[in-house]
Amino acid sequence: QVPLRQDYGTKVNLFSHLHQYSRNRPLTQQMSIPSTVIHPAVVRLGLQYSQGIINGSNARCIALLEVFKQLIRDYSTPPNEELSRDLVARLKPHISFLNQCRPLSASMGNAIKFLKKEISCLPDTLREEEAKEKLQDTIDKYLREKILLAAEVISRSVFEKIKENDVILVYGCSSLVNRALCDAHAQKGRTFRVVVVDSRPRLEGRDTLRRLVRQGIRCTYVMINAISYVLPEVSRGRRARDGMRGGPGRSRIPVPPSQVSKVLLGAHALLANGSVMSRVGTSQIALLSRAYNVPVLVCCETYKFCERVQTDSFVSNELGTALRRCCSCRTRCPDTLPGVPFPAGAGRCGGGLGYPCLLWEEGHALVPSPGRRLHLPVSADDPDDLIVLREGQAQLRGWAENKSLRLLNLVYDVTPPELVDMVITDLGMIPCTSVPVVLRVKNVEQ
């Protein structure tokens, strides 16, 4: 009932089994969506997934469950059918459609399994309205216990691990890590500083930096290629004596004020073998942290634990696709298409630079003159924002015409359990090797 979404472009042979979609072409033109089968709320959610408007495991799962609540409210049991069987069958095309928009996360998969089990266990004696009301209450309970209260418990555990004058390194943008740091700062009597590490092409760390600075937390912002500089310890005597690194005739580089005391990371999923699946670059940070003897703590709710076993980033992953955003509205900007007039005064720059509407191309500001058209050297269907515009030129312009060139943009990587010192969950602080135990207990409870 739901047509498959077509891949595009030439992919790297090692990752040819993964789907790579295009965002330059609207999803509604790539797929014929049957309106009699797919609920309008699900179509809207799928478009938000495909355009990158809703990102993050928690945000995607919350949005999914809220849409399922609306789907259940609008559902009516056909004649001569049972609700517990028919509703599960009705959910299948919706889940297939969302998976075509963007592959489901581990948190979404676990939530779907939970909902299907609750539907199948409904007693036949319940009337339709009572059954629908019970399912909605069950979804609300799942959201409250597995996500909201779990985040509160993890935040308290993180506060116990933060010591006075700690320097905490975080990577990318994790809603759970941001919540824990903001809560720790709100409780007086504990002073700490945060080093925000970011990476291209998504530059999610800017959102983390913006949120933490608004809360009054002292932050340092670096790119991922600088972590080998901020992680090692620097002698206090040398820092006080020199204040700068470099001798006569050498470029003098500022010395970092103190050593990073711990690394705090978020997780997309925790696999059954103890590996941590998170945004690409996490394993590199964990590896360097182990080399410099800096403890690595991972914050993850137990509803993200999955029974899949994976030892590398090749078997199962996700490929990034094309998307450009305006830093003020954080939505897809039609202004980035060639030949479209630039709307002067469409909004203020989120970075406080004061430009009318600042468009970001791989972190470089594009500010056209008023009345001029915005011409970007954009190749059709390029994977994500890997085409960098520097000094008005794109070094990868026309990459699709080169048969020997492939662009690869992985979304996740897998960190082995020996690089993670502790996982902070809503059940307590556990090692990665305890993930199978948690999964077994959850299966017994269900």
Coordinates of C-alpha atoms in Angstrom, one line a residue:
Q1 CA 0.0 0.0 0.0
V2 CA 3.0 2.3 0.5
P3 CA 5.3 2.7 -2.4
L4 CA 9.1 2.5 -1.9
R5 CA 11.1 5.7 -2.0
Q6 CA 13.7 5.6 -4.7
D7 CA 17.4 6.1 -3.9
Y8 CA 19.5 8.6 -5.8
G9 CA 23.1 9.2 -6.7
T10 CA 26.0 6.9 -6.8
K11 CA 26.9 5.5 -3.4
V12 CA 30.1 4.1 -1.9
N13 CA 30.2 0.3 -2.5
L14 CA 30.7 -0.5 1.1
F15 CA 27.5 1.4 2.0
S16 CA 25.4 0.5 -1.0
H17 CA 22.9 -1.4 1.1
L18 CA 21.9 1.8 3.0
H19 CA 19.2 4.1 1.7
Q20 CA 20.2 7.6 0.5
Y21 CA 17.3 10.0 -0.1
S22 CA 17.1 13.4 -1.7
R23 CA 15.7 16.4 0.1
N24 CA 16.0 18.7 -2.9
R25 CA 13.0 16.9 -4.4
P26 CA 9.9 17.0 -2.2
L27 CA 8.7 13.8 -0.7
T28 CA 5.2 14.2 -2.1
Q29 CA 6.7 14.1 -5.6
Q30 CA 8.8 11.0 -4.9
M31 CA 6.0 8.9 -3.5
S32 CA 2.3 8.6 -4.3
I33 CA 0.8 8.8 -0.9
P34 CA -2.6 7.0 -0.6
S35 CA -4.8 9.4 1.3
T36 CA -7.3 6.7 2.2
V37 CA -4.7 4.7 4.0
I38 CA -2.3 7.3 5.5
H39 CA -3.6 9.7 8.2
P40 CA -2.9 13.4 7.4
A41 CA -1.2 13.8 10.8
V42 CA 1.2 10.9 9.8
V43 CA 1.9 12.5 6.5
R44 CA 2.7 15.8 8.2
L45 CA 5.0 14.0 10.6
G46 CA 6.7 12.1 7.8
L47 CA 7.5 15.4 6.0
Q48 CA 8.9 16.9 9.1
Y49 CA 11.2 13.8 9.5
S50 CA 12.3 13.9 5.9
Q51 CA 13.1 17.7 6.0
G52 CA 15.0 17.4 9.3
I53 CA 12.6 19.7 11.2
I54 CA 12.2 17.1 14.0
N55 CA 15.6 15.7 15.0
G56 CA 16.9 13.8 18.0
S57 CA 15.8 10.4 19.3
N58 CA 13.6 11.8 22.1
A59 CA 11.9 14.4 19.9
R60 CA 11.2 11.9 17.2
C61 CA 9.7 9.4 19.6
I62 CA 7.6 12.0 21.4
A63 CA 6.2 13.3 18.1
L64 CA 5.5 9.7 17.0
L65 CA 3.5 8.8 20.1
E66 CA 1.5 12.1 20.0
V67 CA 0.6 11.4 16.4
F68 CA -0.4 7.8 17.3
K69 CA -2.7 9.3 20.0
Q70 CA -4.4 11.4 17.4
L71 CA -4.6 8.3 15.1
I72 CA -6.3 6.3 17.8
R73 CA -8.8 9.1 18.6
D74 CA -9.9 9.2 14.9
Y75 CA -10.1 5.5 14.6
S76 CA -13.3 3.6 14.3
T77 CA -13.6 -0.2 14.3
P78 CA -15.1 -1.6 11.0
P79 CA -18.1 -3.9 11.3
N80 CA -17.4 -7.5 12.1
E81 CA -13.9 -6.7 13.2
E82 CA -12.0 -6.7 16.5
L83 CA -10.2 -3.5 17.6
S84 CA -7.2 -5.3 18.9
R85 CA -6.5 -6.9 15.6
D86 CA -7.7 -4.3 13.1
L87 CA -5.9 -1.4 14.8
V88 CA -2.5 -3.2 14.6
A89 CA -3.1 -3.8 10.9
R90 CA -4.0 -0.1 10.4
L91 CA -0.7 0.9 12.0
K92 CA 1.4 -1.1 9.6
P93 CA 1.1 1.2 6.5
H94 CA 1.7 4.3 8.7
I95 CA 4.9 2.8 10.1
S96 CA 6.0 1.8 6.7
F97 CA 5.4 5.3 5.4
L98 CA 7.4 6.9 8.3
N99 CA 10.2 4.5 7.6
Q100 CA 10.4 5.6 4.0
C101 CA 10.6 9.2 5.1
R102 CA 13.5 8.5 7.5
P103 CA 14.6 5.2 9.0
L104 CA 13.1 4.6 12.4
S105 CA 15.3 5.2 15.4
A106 CA 15.8 2.5 18.1
S107 CA 13.6 4.6 20.5
M108 CA 10.8 4.7 18.0
G109 CA 11.1 1.0 17.3
N110 CA 10.8 0.2 21.0
A111 CA 7.8 2.5 21.4
I112 CA 6.0 0.9 18.4
K113 CA 6.6 -2.6 19.9
F114 CA 5.2 -1.4 23.2
L115 CA 2.1 0.1 21.6
K116 CA 1.4 -3.0 19.5
K117 CA 1.7 -5.2 22.6
E118 CA -0.7 -3.0 24.5
I119 CA -3.2 -3.1 21.7
S120 CA -3.1 -6.8 21.3
C121 CA -3.6 -7.3 25.1
L122 CA -6.9 -5.3 25.2
P123 CA -9.7 -7.3 26.6
D124 CA -12.6 -8.0 24.2
T125 CA -15.2 -6.9 26.9
L126 CA -14.1 -3.2 26.6
R127 CA -16.2 -0.9 24.5
E128 CA -14.5 1.0 21.7
E129 CA -14.4 4.4 23.4
E130 CA -13.1 2.8 26.6
A131 CA -10.4 0.9 24.7
K132 CA -9.3 4.0 22.9
E133 CA -9.2 6.0 26.1
K134 CA -7.1 3.3 27.8
L135 CA -4.6 3.3 24.9
Q136 CA -4.2 7.0 25.1
D137 CA -3.6 6.9 28.8
T138 CA -1.1 4.1 28.3
I139 CA 0.8 6.3 25.8
D140 CA 0.8 9.2 28.2
K141 CA 2.2 7.0 30.9
Y142 CA 4.9 5.7 28.6
L143 CA 5.9 9.3 27.7
R144 CA 5.9 10.3 31.4
E145 CA 7.8 7.4 32.8
K146 CA 10.2 6.4 30.0
I147 CA 11.2 9.9 28.8
L148 CA 10.3 12.7 31.2
L149 CA 10.8 11.1 34.6
A150 CA 13.8 9.2 33.2
A151 CA 15.4 12.4 32.2
E152 CA 14.8 13.8 35.7
V153 CA 16.5 10.8 37.3
I154 CA 19.4 10.9 35.0
S155 CA 19.8 14.6 35.6
R156 CA 20.1 14.0 39.4
S157 CA 22.7 11.3 38.8
V158 CA 24.8 13.5 36.6
F159 CA 24.7 16.2 39.3
E160 CA 26.3 13.7 41.7
K161 CA 29.1 13.2 39.3
I162 CA 29.9 16.8 38.7
K163 CA 32.6 18.1 41.1
E164 CA 33.6 21.7 42.0
N165 CA 35.5 23.4 39.1
D166 CA 35.0 20.5 36.7
V167 CA 35.6 20.9 33.0
I168 CA 33.0 18.8 31.1
L169 CA 33.4 18.0 27.4
V170 CA 30.2 17.5 25.5
Y171 CA 29.7 16.7 21.8
G172 CA 27.0 17.7 19.4
C173 CA 23.5 18.3 20.7
S174 CA 21.8 15.9 23.1
S175 CA 18.6 17.1 24.8
L176 CA 19.3 14.8 27.7
V177 CA 22.9 16.1 28.3
N178 CA 21.7 19.7 27.9
R179 CA 18.9 19.1 30.5
A180 CA 21.4 17.5 33.0
L181 CA 23.9 20.4 32.7
C182 CA 21.2 23.1 32.9
D183 CA 19.7 21.4 36.0
A184 CA 23.2 21.1 37.6
H185 CA 23.9 24.8 37.0
A186 CA 20.5 25.8 38.5
Q187 CA 21.4 24.1 41.8
K188 CA 23.7 26.6 43.6
G189 CA 27.0 25.7 45.1
R190 CA 28.5 23.8 42.1
T191 CA 30.8 25.6 39.6
F192 CA 31.8 24.0 36.4
R193 CA 32.7 24.8 32.8
V194 CA 31.7 23.1 29.6
V195 CA 33.7 22.5 26.4
V196 CA 31.3 22.1 23.5
V197 CA 32.8 20.1 20.6
D198 CA 31.1 20.3 17.2
S199 CA 31.6 18.9 13.8
R200 CA 30.5 19.5 10.2
P201 CA 28.3 19.3 8.3
R202 CA 25.4 19.5 10.8
L203 CA 27.0 21.8 13.4
E204 CA 24.6 20.7 16.0
G205 CA 26.9 21.9 18.8
R206 CA 25.8 25.5 18.1
D207 CA 22.4 24.7 19.5
T208 CA 24.0 23.2 22.6
L209 CA 26.2 26.3 23.0
R210 CA 23.3 28.6 22.6
R211 CA 21.2 26.9 25.3
L212 CA 24.0 26.6 27.8
V213 CA 25.1 30.2 27.4
R214 CA 21.6 31.4 27.9
Q215 CA 21.6 29.6 31.3
G216 CA 24.8 31.4 32.3
I217 CA 27.1 28.4 32.0
R218 CA 30.7 29.2 31.0
C219 CA 31.4 27.5 27.7
T220 CA 34.2 27.0 25.2
Y221 CA 33.4 26.1 21.6
V222 CA 35.8 24.0 19.5
M223 CA 35.6 21.8 16.4
I224 CA 36.2 18.1 16.7
N225 CA 39.7 18.3 15.2
A226 CA 40.8 20.3 18.3
I227 CA 39.9 17.7 21.0
S228 CA 43.5 16.4 21.1
Y229 CA 44.5 20.0 22.1
V230 CA 41.8 20.5 24.8
L231 CA 42.0 17.0 26.4
P232 CA 45.6 16.8 27.7
E233 CA 46.7 18.2 31.0
V234 CA 48.7 21.4 31.1
S235 CA 51.1 22.2 34.0
R236 CA 49.7 25.0 36.2
G237 CA 53.2 26.4 36.7
R238 CA 53.9 26.6 33.0
R239 CA 50.5 28.1 32.4
A240 CA 51.1 30.8 35.0
R241 CA 54.6 31.4 33.8
D242 CA 54.0 31.6 30.1
G243 CA 50.3 32.0 29.6
M244 CA 50.9 31.1 26.0
R245 CA 52.3 28.1 24.2
G246 CA 55.1 28.6 21.7
G247 CA 58.7 29.9 21.9
P248 CA 60.6 32.6 20.1
G249 CA 59.9 32.7 16.4
R250 CA 56.9 30.4 16.8
S251 CA 53.2 31.2 16.6
R252 CA 51.9 31.7 20.2
I253 CA 48.8 29.7 20.8
P254 CA 46.7 30.3 24.0
V255 CA 47.0 27.5 26.5
P256 CA 43.7 25.9 27.7
P257 CA 42.8 27.1 31.2
S258 CA 42.5 23.6 32.7
Q259 CA 42.3 19.9 31.9
V260 CA 39.0 18.3 30.8
S261 CA 37.9 16.3 33.9
K262 CA 35.2 14.2 32.2
V263 CA 33.4 13.6 29.0
L264 CA 29.6 13.5 28.9
L265 CA 27.9 12.1 25.8
G266 CA 24.4 11.3 24.6
A267 CA 23.4 8.1 22.8
H268 CA 21.1 7.2 19.9
A269 CA 20.9 3.6 21.2
L270 CA 22.7 1.1 23.4
L271 CA 23.1 -2.2 21.7
A272 CA 22.9 -5.7 23.3
N273 CA 26.7 -6.2 23.1
G274 CA 27.3 -3.0 25.1
S275 CA 28.2 -0.8 22.1
V276 CA 27.0 2.8 22.1
M277 CA 25.4 4.0 18.9
S278 CA 25.5 7.8 18.6
R279 CA 26.2 10.6 16.2
V280 CA 29.2 10.2 14.0
G281 CA 32.4 11.4 15.8
T282 CA 31.5 10.0 19.2
S283 CA 33.8 7.0 18.9
Q284 CA 36.7 9.3 18.0
I285 CA 36.1 11.4 21.1
A286 CA 35.8 8.3 23.3
L287 CA 39.1 6.9 21.8
L288 CA 41.0 10.1 22.5
S289 CA 39.5 10.4 25.9
R290 CA 40.7 6.9 26.8
A291 CA 44.2 7.8 25.5
Y292 CA 44.3 10.8 27.9
N293 CA 42.7 8.9 30.8
V294 CA 39.6 11.1 30.8
P295 CA 36.5 9.2 32.0
V296 CA 33.7 8.9 29.5
L297 CA 30.1 8.9 30.8
V298 CA 27.1 8.2 28.5
C299 CA 23.6 9.4 29.4
C300 CA 20.9 7.2 28.0
E301 CA 17.4 6.2 28.9
T302 CA 16.6 2.5 29.2
Y303 CA 13.9 2.7 26.5
K304 CA 16.7 3.2 24.0
F305 CA 18.2 -0.1 24.8
C306 CA 17.8 -2.5 21.9
E307 CA 18.5 -6.2 21.3
R308 CA 20.4 -5.6 18.0
V309 CA 24.1 -6.5 18.1
Q310 CA 26.5 -4.4 16.0
T311 CA 30.3 -4.1 16.1
D312 CA 30.8 -1.6 13.4
S313 CA 29.2 1.4 11.6
F314 CA 28.8 -0.4 8.3
V315 CA 26.1 -3.0 8.7
S316 CA 23.4 -0.6 9.9
N317 CA 23.6 3.1 9.6
E318 CA 21.9 6.1 8.0
L319 CA 23.2 8.3 5.2
G320 CA 22.8 12.1 5.4
T321 CA 20.9 13.9 2.6
A322 CA 20.7 17.5 1.3
L323 CA 19.3 20.2 3.5
R324 CA 20.2 23.9 4.0
R325 CA 18.6 26.0 6.7
C326 CA 18.2 29.6 7.8
C327 CA 19.8 30.2 11.2
S328 CA 16.9 32.3 12.3
C329 CA 13.8 30.2 11.5
R330 CA 15.6 26.8 11.5
T331 CA 13.5 25.6 8.6
R332 CA 14.2 24.7 5.0
C333 CA 14.8 27.9 3.1
P334 CA 13.7 28.2 -0.5
D335 CA 16.1 31.1 -0.7
T336 CA 19.0 28.6 -1.1
L337 CA 17.7 27.6 -4.6
P338 CA 19.5 29.3 -7.5
G339 CA 17.7 32.3 -9.0
V340 CA 15.2 32.9 -6.2
P341 CA 15.1 36.5 -4.9
F342 CA 16.4 37.0 -1.4
P343 CA 13.7 38.2 0.9
A344 CA 15.2 41.2 2.6
G345 CA 14.1 41.6 6.2
A346 CA 12.8 38.1 6.5
G347 CA 14.2 37.7 10.0
R348 CA 17.2 38.5 12.2
C349 CA 20.3 36.4 12.5
G350 CA 20.2 34.0 15.4
G351 CA 23.9 34.7 16.0
G352 CA 23.3 38.3 16.7
L353 CA 25.2 39.6 13.7
G354 CA 22.4 41.8 12.7
Y355 CA 22.0 40.7 9.1
P356 CA 18.5 40.5 7.6
C357 CA 18.4 36.8 7.0
L358 CA 21.7 35.0 7.4
L359 CA 22.0 31.8 5.4
W360 CA 24.6 29.3 6.5
E361 CA 26.6 27.2 4.0
E362 CA 28.8 24.8 6.0
G363 CA 29.3 27.5 8.6
H364 CA 30.1 30.3 6.2
A365 CA 27.7 33.2 6.1
L366 CA 26.1 34.1 2.8
V367 CA 24.8 37.7 2.9
P368 CA 23.7 38.9 -0.6
S369 CA 23.2 42.6 -1.3
P370 CA 19.6 43.9 -1.1
G371 CA 17.7 43.3 -4.3
R372 CA 20.2 40.8 -5.7
R373 CA 19.4 37.2 -6.4
L374 CA 21.1 34.5 -4.4
H375 CA 23.1 32.2 -6.7
L376 CA 24.6 29.2 -5.0
P377 CA 26.8 26.7 -6.9
V378 CA 24.7 23.8 -5.7
S379 CA 24.9 20.5 -7.4
A380 CA 21.6 18.6 -7.7
D381 CA 20.9 16.2 -4.9
D382 CA 24.2 16.5 -3.1
P383 CA 24.5 14.5 0.1
D384 CA 23.8 16.9 3.0
D385 CA 25.9 20.1 3.3
L386 CA 29.2 18.5 2.2
I387 CA 29.7 21.1 -0.5
V388 CA 31.5 23.9 1.2
L389 CA 31.3 27.5 -0.3
R390 CA 34.5 29.4 0.4
E391 CA 35.4 32.7 -1.1
G392 CA 32.5 32.4 -3.5
Q393 CA 33.7 29.1 -4.9
A394 CA 32.7 25.5 -4.2
Q395 CA 35.6 23.0 -4.5
L396 CA 33.2 20.1 -5.0
R397 CA 31.0 21.8 -7.6
G398 CA 29.8 19.4 -10.2
W399 CA 30.9 16.4 -8.1
A400 CA 28.1 14.2 -9.5
E401 CA 29.6 14.5 -13.0
N402 CA 32.8 12.9 -11.8
K403 CA 32.4 9.2 -12.0
S404 CA 35.4 8.5 -9.8
L405 CA 34.1 10.7 -6.9
R406 CA 31.7 9.5 -4.2
L407 CA 30.5 11.6 -1.2
L408 CA 29.8 9.8 2.0
N409 CA 28.1 11.3 5.1
L410 CA 27.3 8.8 7.8
V411 CA 24.9 9.9 10.6
Y412 CA 25.9 7.4 13.4
D413 CA 28.9 5.5 14.5
V414 CA 29.4 2.7 17.1
T415 CA 31.6 3.1 20.2
P416 CA 32.9 -0.2 21.7
P417 CA 32.1 -0.8 25.4
E418 CA 35.7 -0.8 26.5
L419 CA 35.9 3.0 25.7
V420 CA 33.0 3.9 27.9
D421 CA 33.5 4.0 31.7
M422 CA 29.9 4.3 32.8
V423 CA 26.3 4.6 31.4
I424 CA 24.0 6.8 33.4
T425 CA 20.4 5.5 33.1
D426 CA 17.1 5.9 34.9
L427 CA 17.9 2.6 36.6
G428 CA 21.2 3.8 38.0
M429 CA 24.8 4.0 36.9
I430 CA 25.8 0.8 35.2
P431 CA 28.6 -0.5 32.9
C432 CA 28.0 -1.3 29.3
T433 CA 28.2 -5.0 30.0
S434 CA 24.9 -4.7 32.0
V435 CA 22.9 -3.9 29.0
P436 CA 21.9 -7.5 28.3
V437 CA 20.7 -7.8 32.0
V438 CA 18.5 -4.8 31.6
L439 CA 17.0 -6.1 28.4
R440 CA 16.3 -9.5 30.0
V441 CA 14.6 -7.8 33.0
K442 CA 12.5 -5.7 30.7
N443 CA 11.4 -8.7 28.7
V444 CA 10.4 -10.5 31.9
E445 CA 8.3 -7.5 33.0
Q446 CA 6.6 -7.2 29.7

